[in-house]
PDB file of C-alpha atoms in Angstrom:
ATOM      1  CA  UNK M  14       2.262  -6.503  15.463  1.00 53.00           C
ATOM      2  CA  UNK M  15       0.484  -5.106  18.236  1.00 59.00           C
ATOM      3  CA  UNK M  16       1.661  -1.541  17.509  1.00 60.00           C
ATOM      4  CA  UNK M  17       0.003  -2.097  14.343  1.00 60.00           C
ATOM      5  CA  UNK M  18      -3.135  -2.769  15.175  1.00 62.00           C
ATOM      6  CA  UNK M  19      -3.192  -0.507  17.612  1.00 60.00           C
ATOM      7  CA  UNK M  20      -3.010   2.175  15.370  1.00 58.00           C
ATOM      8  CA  UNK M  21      -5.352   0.792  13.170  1.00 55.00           C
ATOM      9  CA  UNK M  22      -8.106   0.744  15.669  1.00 55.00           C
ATOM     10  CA  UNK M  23      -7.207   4.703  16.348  1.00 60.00           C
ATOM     11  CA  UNK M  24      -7.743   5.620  12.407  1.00 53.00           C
ATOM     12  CA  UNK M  25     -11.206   2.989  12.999  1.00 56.00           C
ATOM     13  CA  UNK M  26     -12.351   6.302  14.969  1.00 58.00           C
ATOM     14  CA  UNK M  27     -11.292   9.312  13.309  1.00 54.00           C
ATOM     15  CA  UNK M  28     -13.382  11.823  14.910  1.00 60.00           C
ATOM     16  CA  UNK M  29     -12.119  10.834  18.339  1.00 55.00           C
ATOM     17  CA  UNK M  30      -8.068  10.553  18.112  1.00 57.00           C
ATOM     18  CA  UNK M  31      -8.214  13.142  14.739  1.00 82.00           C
ATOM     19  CA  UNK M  32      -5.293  10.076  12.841  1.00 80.00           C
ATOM     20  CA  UNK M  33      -5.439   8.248   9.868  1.00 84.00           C
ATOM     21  CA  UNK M  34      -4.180   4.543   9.695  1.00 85.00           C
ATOM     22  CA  UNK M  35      -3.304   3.042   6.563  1.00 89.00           C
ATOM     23  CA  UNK M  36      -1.768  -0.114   5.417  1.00 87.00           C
ATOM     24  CA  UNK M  37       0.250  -0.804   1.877  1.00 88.00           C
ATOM     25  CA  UNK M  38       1.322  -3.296  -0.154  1.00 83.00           C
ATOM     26  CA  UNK M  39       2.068  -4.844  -3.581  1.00 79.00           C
ATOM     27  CA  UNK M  40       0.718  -8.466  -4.419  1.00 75.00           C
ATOM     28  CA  UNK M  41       2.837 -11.178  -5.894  1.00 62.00           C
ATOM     29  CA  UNK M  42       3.814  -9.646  -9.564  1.00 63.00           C
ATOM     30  CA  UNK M  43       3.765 -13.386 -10.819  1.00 62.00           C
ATOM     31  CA  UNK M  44       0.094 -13.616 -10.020  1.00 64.00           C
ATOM     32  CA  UNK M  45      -0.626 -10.879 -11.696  1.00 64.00           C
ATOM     33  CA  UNK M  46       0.475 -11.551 -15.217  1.00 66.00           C
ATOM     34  CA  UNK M  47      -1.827 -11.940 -18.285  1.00 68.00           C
ATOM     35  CA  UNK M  48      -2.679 -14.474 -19.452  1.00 65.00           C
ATOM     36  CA  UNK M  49      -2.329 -15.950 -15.335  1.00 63.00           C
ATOM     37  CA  UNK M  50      -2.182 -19.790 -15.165  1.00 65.00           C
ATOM     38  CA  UNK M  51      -2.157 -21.043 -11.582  1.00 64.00           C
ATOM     39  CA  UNK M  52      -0.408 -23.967 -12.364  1.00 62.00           C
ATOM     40  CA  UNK M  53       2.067 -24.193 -15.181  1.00 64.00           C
ATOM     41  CA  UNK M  54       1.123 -24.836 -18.995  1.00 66.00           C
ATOM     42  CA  UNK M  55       3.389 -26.775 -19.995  1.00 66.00           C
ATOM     43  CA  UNK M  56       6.618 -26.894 -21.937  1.00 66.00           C
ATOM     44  CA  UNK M  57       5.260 -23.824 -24.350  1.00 65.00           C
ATOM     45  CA  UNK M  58       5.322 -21.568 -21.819  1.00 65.00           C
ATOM     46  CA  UNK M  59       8.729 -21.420 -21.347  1.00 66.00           C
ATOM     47  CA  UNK M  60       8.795 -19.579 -24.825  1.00 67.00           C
ATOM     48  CA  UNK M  61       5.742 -17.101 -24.305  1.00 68.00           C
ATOM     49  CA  UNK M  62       6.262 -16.132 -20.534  1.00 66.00           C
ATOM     50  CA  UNK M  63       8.563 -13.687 -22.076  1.00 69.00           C
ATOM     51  CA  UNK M  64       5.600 -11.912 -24.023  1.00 71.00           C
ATOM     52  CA  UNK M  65       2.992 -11.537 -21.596  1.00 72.00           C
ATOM     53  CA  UNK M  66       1.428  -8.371 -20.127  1.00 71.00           C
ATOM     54  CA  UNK M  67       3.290  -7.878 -16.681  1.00 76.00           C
ATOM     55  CA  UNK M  68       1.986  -5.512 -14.648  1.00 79.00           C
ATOM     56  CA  UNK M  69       1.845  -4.614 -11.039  1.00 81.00           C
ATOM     57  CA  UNK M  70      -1.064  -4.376  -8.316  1.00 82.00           C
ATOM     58  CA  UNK M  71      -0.441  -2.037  -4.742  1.00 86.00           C
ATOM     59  CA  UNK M  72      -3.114  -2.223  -2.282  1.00 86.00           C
ATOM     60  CA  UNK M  73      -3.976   0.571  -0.127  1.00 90.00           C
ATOM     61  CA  UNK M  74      -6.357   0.292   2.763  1.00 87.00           C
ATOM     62  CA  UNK M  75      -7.568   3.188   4.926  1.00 87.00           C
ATOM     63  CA  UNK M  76      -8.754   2.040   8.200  1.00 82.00           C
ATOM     64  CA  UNK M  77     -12.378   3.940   9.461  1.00 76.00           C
ATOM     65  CA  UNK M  78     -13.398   4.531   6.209  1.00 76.00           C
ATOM     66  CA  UNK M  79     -16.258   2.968   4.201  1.00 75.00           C
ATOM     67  CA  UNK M  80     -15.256   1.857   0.469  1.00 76.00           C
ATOM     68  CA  UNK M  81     -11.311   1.569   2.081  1.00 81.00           C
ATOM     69  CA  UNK M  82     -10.082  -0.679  -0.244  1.00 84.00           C
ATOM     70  CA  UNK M  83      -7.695   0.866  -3.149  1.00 88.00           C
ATOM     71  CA  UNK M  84      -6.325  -0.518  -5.786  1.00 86.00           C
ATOM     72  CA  UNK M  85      -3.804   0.680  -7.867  1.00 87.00           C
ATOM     73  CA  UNK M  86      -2.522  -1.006 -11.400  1.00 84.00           C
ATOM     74  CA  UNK M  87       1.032  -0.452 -13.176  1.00 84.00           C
ATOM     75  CA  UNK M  88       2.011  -2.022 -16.223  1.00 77.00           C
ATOM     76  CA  UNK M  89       6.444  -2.897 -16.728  1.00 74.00           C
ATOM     77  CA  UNK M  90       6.489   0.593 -18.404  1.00 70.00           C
ATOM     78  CA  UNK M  91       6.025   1.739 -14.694  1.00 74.00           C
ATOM     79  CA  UNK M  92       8.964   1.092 -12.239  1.00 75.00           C
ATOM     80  CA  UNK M  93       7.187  -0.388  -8.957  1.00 69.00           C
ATOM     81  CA  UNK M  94       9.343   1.611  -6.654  1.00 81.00           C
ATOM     82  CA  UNK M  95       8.975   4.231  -3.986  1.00 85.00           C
ATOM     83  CA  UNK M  96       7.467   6.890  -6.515  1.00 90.00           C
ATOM     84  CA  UNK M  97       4.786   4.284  -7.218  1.00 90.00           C
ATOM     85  CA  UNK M  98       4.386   4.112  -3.656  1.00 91.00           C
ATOM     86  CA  UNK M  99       4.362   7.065  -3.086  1.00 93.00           C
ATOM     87  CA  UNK M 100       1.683   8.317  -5.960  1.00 93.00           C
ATOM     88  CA  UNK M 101      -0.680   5.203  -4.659  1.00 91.00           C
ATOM     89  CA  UNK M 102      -0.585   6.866  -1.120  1.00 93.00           C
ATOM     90  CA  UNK M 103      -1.179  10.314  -2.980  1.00 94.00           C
ATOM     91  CA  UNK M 104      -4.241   9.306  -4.745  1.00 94.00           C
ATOM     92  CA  UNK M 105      -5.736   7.665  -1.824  1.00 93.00           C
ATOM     93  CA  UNK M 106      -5.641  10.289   0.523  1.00 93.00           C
ATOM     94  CA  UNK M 107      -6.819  12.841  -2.690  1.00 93.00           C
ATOM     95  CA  UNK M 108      -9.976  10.581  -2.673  1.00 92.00           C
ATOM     96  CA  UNK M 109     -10.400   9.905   0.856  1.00 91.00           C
ATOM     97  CA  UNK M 110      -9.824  13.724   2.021  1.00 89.00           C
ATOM     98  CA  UNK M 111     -10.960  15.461  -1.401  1.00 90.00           C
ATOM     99  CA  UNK M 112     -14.338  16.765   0.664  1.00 87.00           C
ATOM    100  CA  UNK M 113     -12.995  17.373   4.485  1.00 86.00           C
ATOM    101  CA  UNK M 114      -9.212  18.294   6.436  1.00 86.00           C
ATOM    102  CA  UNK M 115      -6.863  15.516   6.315  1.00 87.00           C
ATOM    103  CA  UNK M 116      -6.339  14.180  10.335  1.00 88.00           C
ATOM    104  CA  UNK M 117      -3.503  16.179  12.284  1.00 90.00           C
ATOM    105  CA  UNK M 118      -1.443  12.530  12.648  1.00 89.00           C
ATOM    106  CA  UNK M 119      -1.068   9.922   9.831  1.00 91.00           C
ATOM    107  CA  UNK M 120      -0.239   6.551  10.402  1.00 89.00           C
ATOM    108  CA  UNK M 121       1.237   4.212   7.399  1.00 90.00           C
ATOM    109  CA  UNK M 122       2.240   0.739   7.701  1.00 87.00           C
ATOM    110  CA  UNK M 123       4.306  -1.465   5.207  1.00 85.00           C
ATOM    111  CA  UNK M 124       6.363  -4.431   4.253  1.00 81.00           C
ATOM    112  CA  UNK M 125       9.990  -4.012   4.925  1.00 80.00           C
ATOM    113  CA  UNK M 126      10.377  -3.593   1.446  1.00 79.00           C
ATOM    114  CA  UNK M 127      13.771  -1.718  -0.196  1.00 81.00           C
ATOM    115  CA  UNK M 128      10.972   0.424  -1.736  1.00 79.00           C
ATOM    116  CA  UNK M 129       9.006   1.606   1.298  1.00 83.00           C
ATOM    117  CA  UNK M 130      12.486   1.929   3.589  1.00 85.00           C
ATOM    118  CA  UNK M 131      14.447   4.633   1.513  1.00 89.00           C
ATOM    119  CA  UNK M 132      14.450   8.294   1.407  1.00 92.00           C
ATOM    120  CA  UNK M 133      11.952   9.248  -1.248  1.00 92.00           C
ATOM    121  CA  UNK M 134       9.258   7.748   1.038  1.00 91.00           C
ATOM    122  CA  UNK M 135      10.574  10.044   3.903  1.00 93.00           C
ATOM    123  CA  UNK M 136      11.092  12.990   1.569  1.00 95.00           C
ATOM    124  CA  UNK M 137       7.187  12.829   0.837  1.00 95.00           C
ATOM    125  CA  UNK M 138       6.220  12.782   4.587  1.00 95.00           C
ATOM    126  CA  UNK M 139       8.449  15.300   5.373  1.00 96.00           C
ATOM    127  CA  UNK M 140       6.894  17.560   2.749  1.00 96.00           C
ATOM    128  CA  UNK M 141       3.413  16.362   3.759  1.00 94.00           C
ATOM    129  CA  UNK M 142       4.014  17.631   7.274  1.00 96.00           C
ATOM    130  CA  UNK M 143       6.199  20.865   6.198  1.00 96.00           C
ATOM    131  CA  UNK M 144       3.279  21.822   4.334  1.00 95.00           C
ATOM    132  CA  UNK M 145       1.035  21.292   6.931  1.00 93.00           C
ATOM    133  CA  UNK M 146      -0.975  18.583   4.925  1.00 93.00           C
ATOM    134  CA  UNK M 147      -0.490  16.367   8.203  1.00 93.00           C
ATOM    135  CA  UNK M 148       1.344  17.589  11.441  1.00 94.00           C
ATOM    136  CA  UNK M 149       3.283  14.176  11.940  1.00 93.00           C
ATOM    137  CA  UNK M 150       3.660  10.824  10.279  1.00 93.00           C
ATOM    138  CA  UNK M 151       4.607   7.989  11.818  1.00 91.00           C
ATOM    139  CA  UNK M 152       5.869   5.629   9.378  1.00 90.00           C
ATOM    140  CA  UNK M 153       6.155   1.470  10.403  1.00 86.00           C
ATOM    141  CA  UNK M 154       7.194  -1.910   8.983  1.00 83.00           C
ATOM    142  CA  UNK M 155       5.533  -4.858   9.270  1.00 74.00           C
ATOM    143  CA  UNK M 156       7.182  -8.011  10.822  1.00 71.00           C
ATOM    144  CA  UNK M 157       8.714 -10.586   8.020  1.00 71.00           C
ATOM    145  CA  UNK M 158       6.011 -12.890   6.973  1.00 63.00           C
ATOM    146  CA  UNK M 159       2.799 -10.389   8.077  1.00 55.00           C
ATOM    147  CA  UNK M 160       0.657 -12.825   5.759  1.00 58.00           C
ATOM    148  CA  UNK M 161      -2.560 -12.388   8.200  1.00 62.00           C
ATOM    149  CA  UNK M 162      -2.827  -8.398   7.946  1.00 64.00           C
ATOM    150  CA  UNK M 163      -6.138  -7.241   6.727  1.00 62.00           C
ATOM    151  CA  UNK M 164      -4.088  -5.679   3.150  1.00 57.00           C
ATOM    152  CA  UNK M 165      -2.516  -9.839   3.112  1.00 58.00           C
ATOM    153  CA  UNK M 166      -6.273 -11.007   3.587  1.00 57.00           C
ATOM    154  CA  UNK M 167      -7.443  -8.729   0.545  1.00 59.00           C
ATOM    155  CA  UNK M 168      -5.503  -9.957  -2.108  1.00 54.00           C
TER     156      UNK M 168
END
C-alpha cells in the first residue's frame, strides 16, 4: 500500500519526476443495473432481474491532473475483460496527453483481478514502450480488500 501511494504522489508532480500514476477499477456490476433497487423488490423481481439493462462501469483516475476522474460505460454486449481494460486506459491517456508528450515512466495500479493479471494487459505495455509511447511501465496490484483507495472512494 505504501508503494502505491508513493507513486501516486510522483504522477501528483509531473513536471518534476516526468511519470504518470494511474489507478483502475470496475464498480460492483450489481449496482449498476437498470432499473437499480438498493434493497430488493420483492418476490417479482425474481422474474424481471433477468430483463434488465446490465452494464458495466471502469473507473480510471490519473493522479496530477485536474478533471482526473474517467468514467467508462459497457453494456453485456461488451465483455468486461482485459480489452475493456485495456481500451479504458487507451482513451484516458488519448485525452489526458492529446495536447503534450506522454511522461517517459507510467505507473498503473489495479485490483488483482483475472482481467488486469494476464497477458493482453502486458502485451499493451509492451507495445506502449516498444513504440516509444512510454519508456517503462510499471504495472501493480492492489492488496485484497483496497476499499479506501481514492478509485474505491469515487464510486
Amino acid at each position: 500500500r505504501l508503494a502505491y501511494y508513493k507513486k501516486r504522489e510522483l504522477g501528483r508532480k509531473p513536471e518534476e519526476s516526468e511519470c504518470c500514476s494511474l489507478i483502475l477499477d470496475k464498480w460492483d456490476s450489481a449496482k449498476t443495473t437498470v432499473p437499480y433497487f438498493a434493497r430488493h423488490p420483492g418476490a417479482w423481481w425474481s422474474t424481471l432481474r433477468k430483463i434488465v439493462l446490465k452494464q458495466s462501469v471502469t473507473g480510471v483516475i490519473v493522479h496530477g491532473v485536474p478533471n482526473n476522474h474517467f468514467l467508462f460505460t459497457a453494456n453485456a454486449s461488451i465483455k468486461g475483460d482485459a480489452n475493456l481494460n485495456i481500451e479504458c486506459i487507451r482513451r484516458t491517456l488519448a485525452e489526458v496527453y492529446a495536447s503534450s508528450p506522454m511522461p517517459k515512466t507510467l505507473y498503473v495500479q489495479s485490483d488483482n483481478a483475472s482481467d488486469n493479471k494476464c497477458w493482453t494487459m502486458l502485451a499493451f505495455f509492451a507495445m506502449m514502450v516498444h513504440h516509444s509511447y512510454v519508456s517503462e511501465v510499471f504495472f501493480s496490484f492492489l492488496l485484497v480488500g483496497h476499499t479506501h483507495e481514492d478509485i474505491d472512494q469515487f464510486f
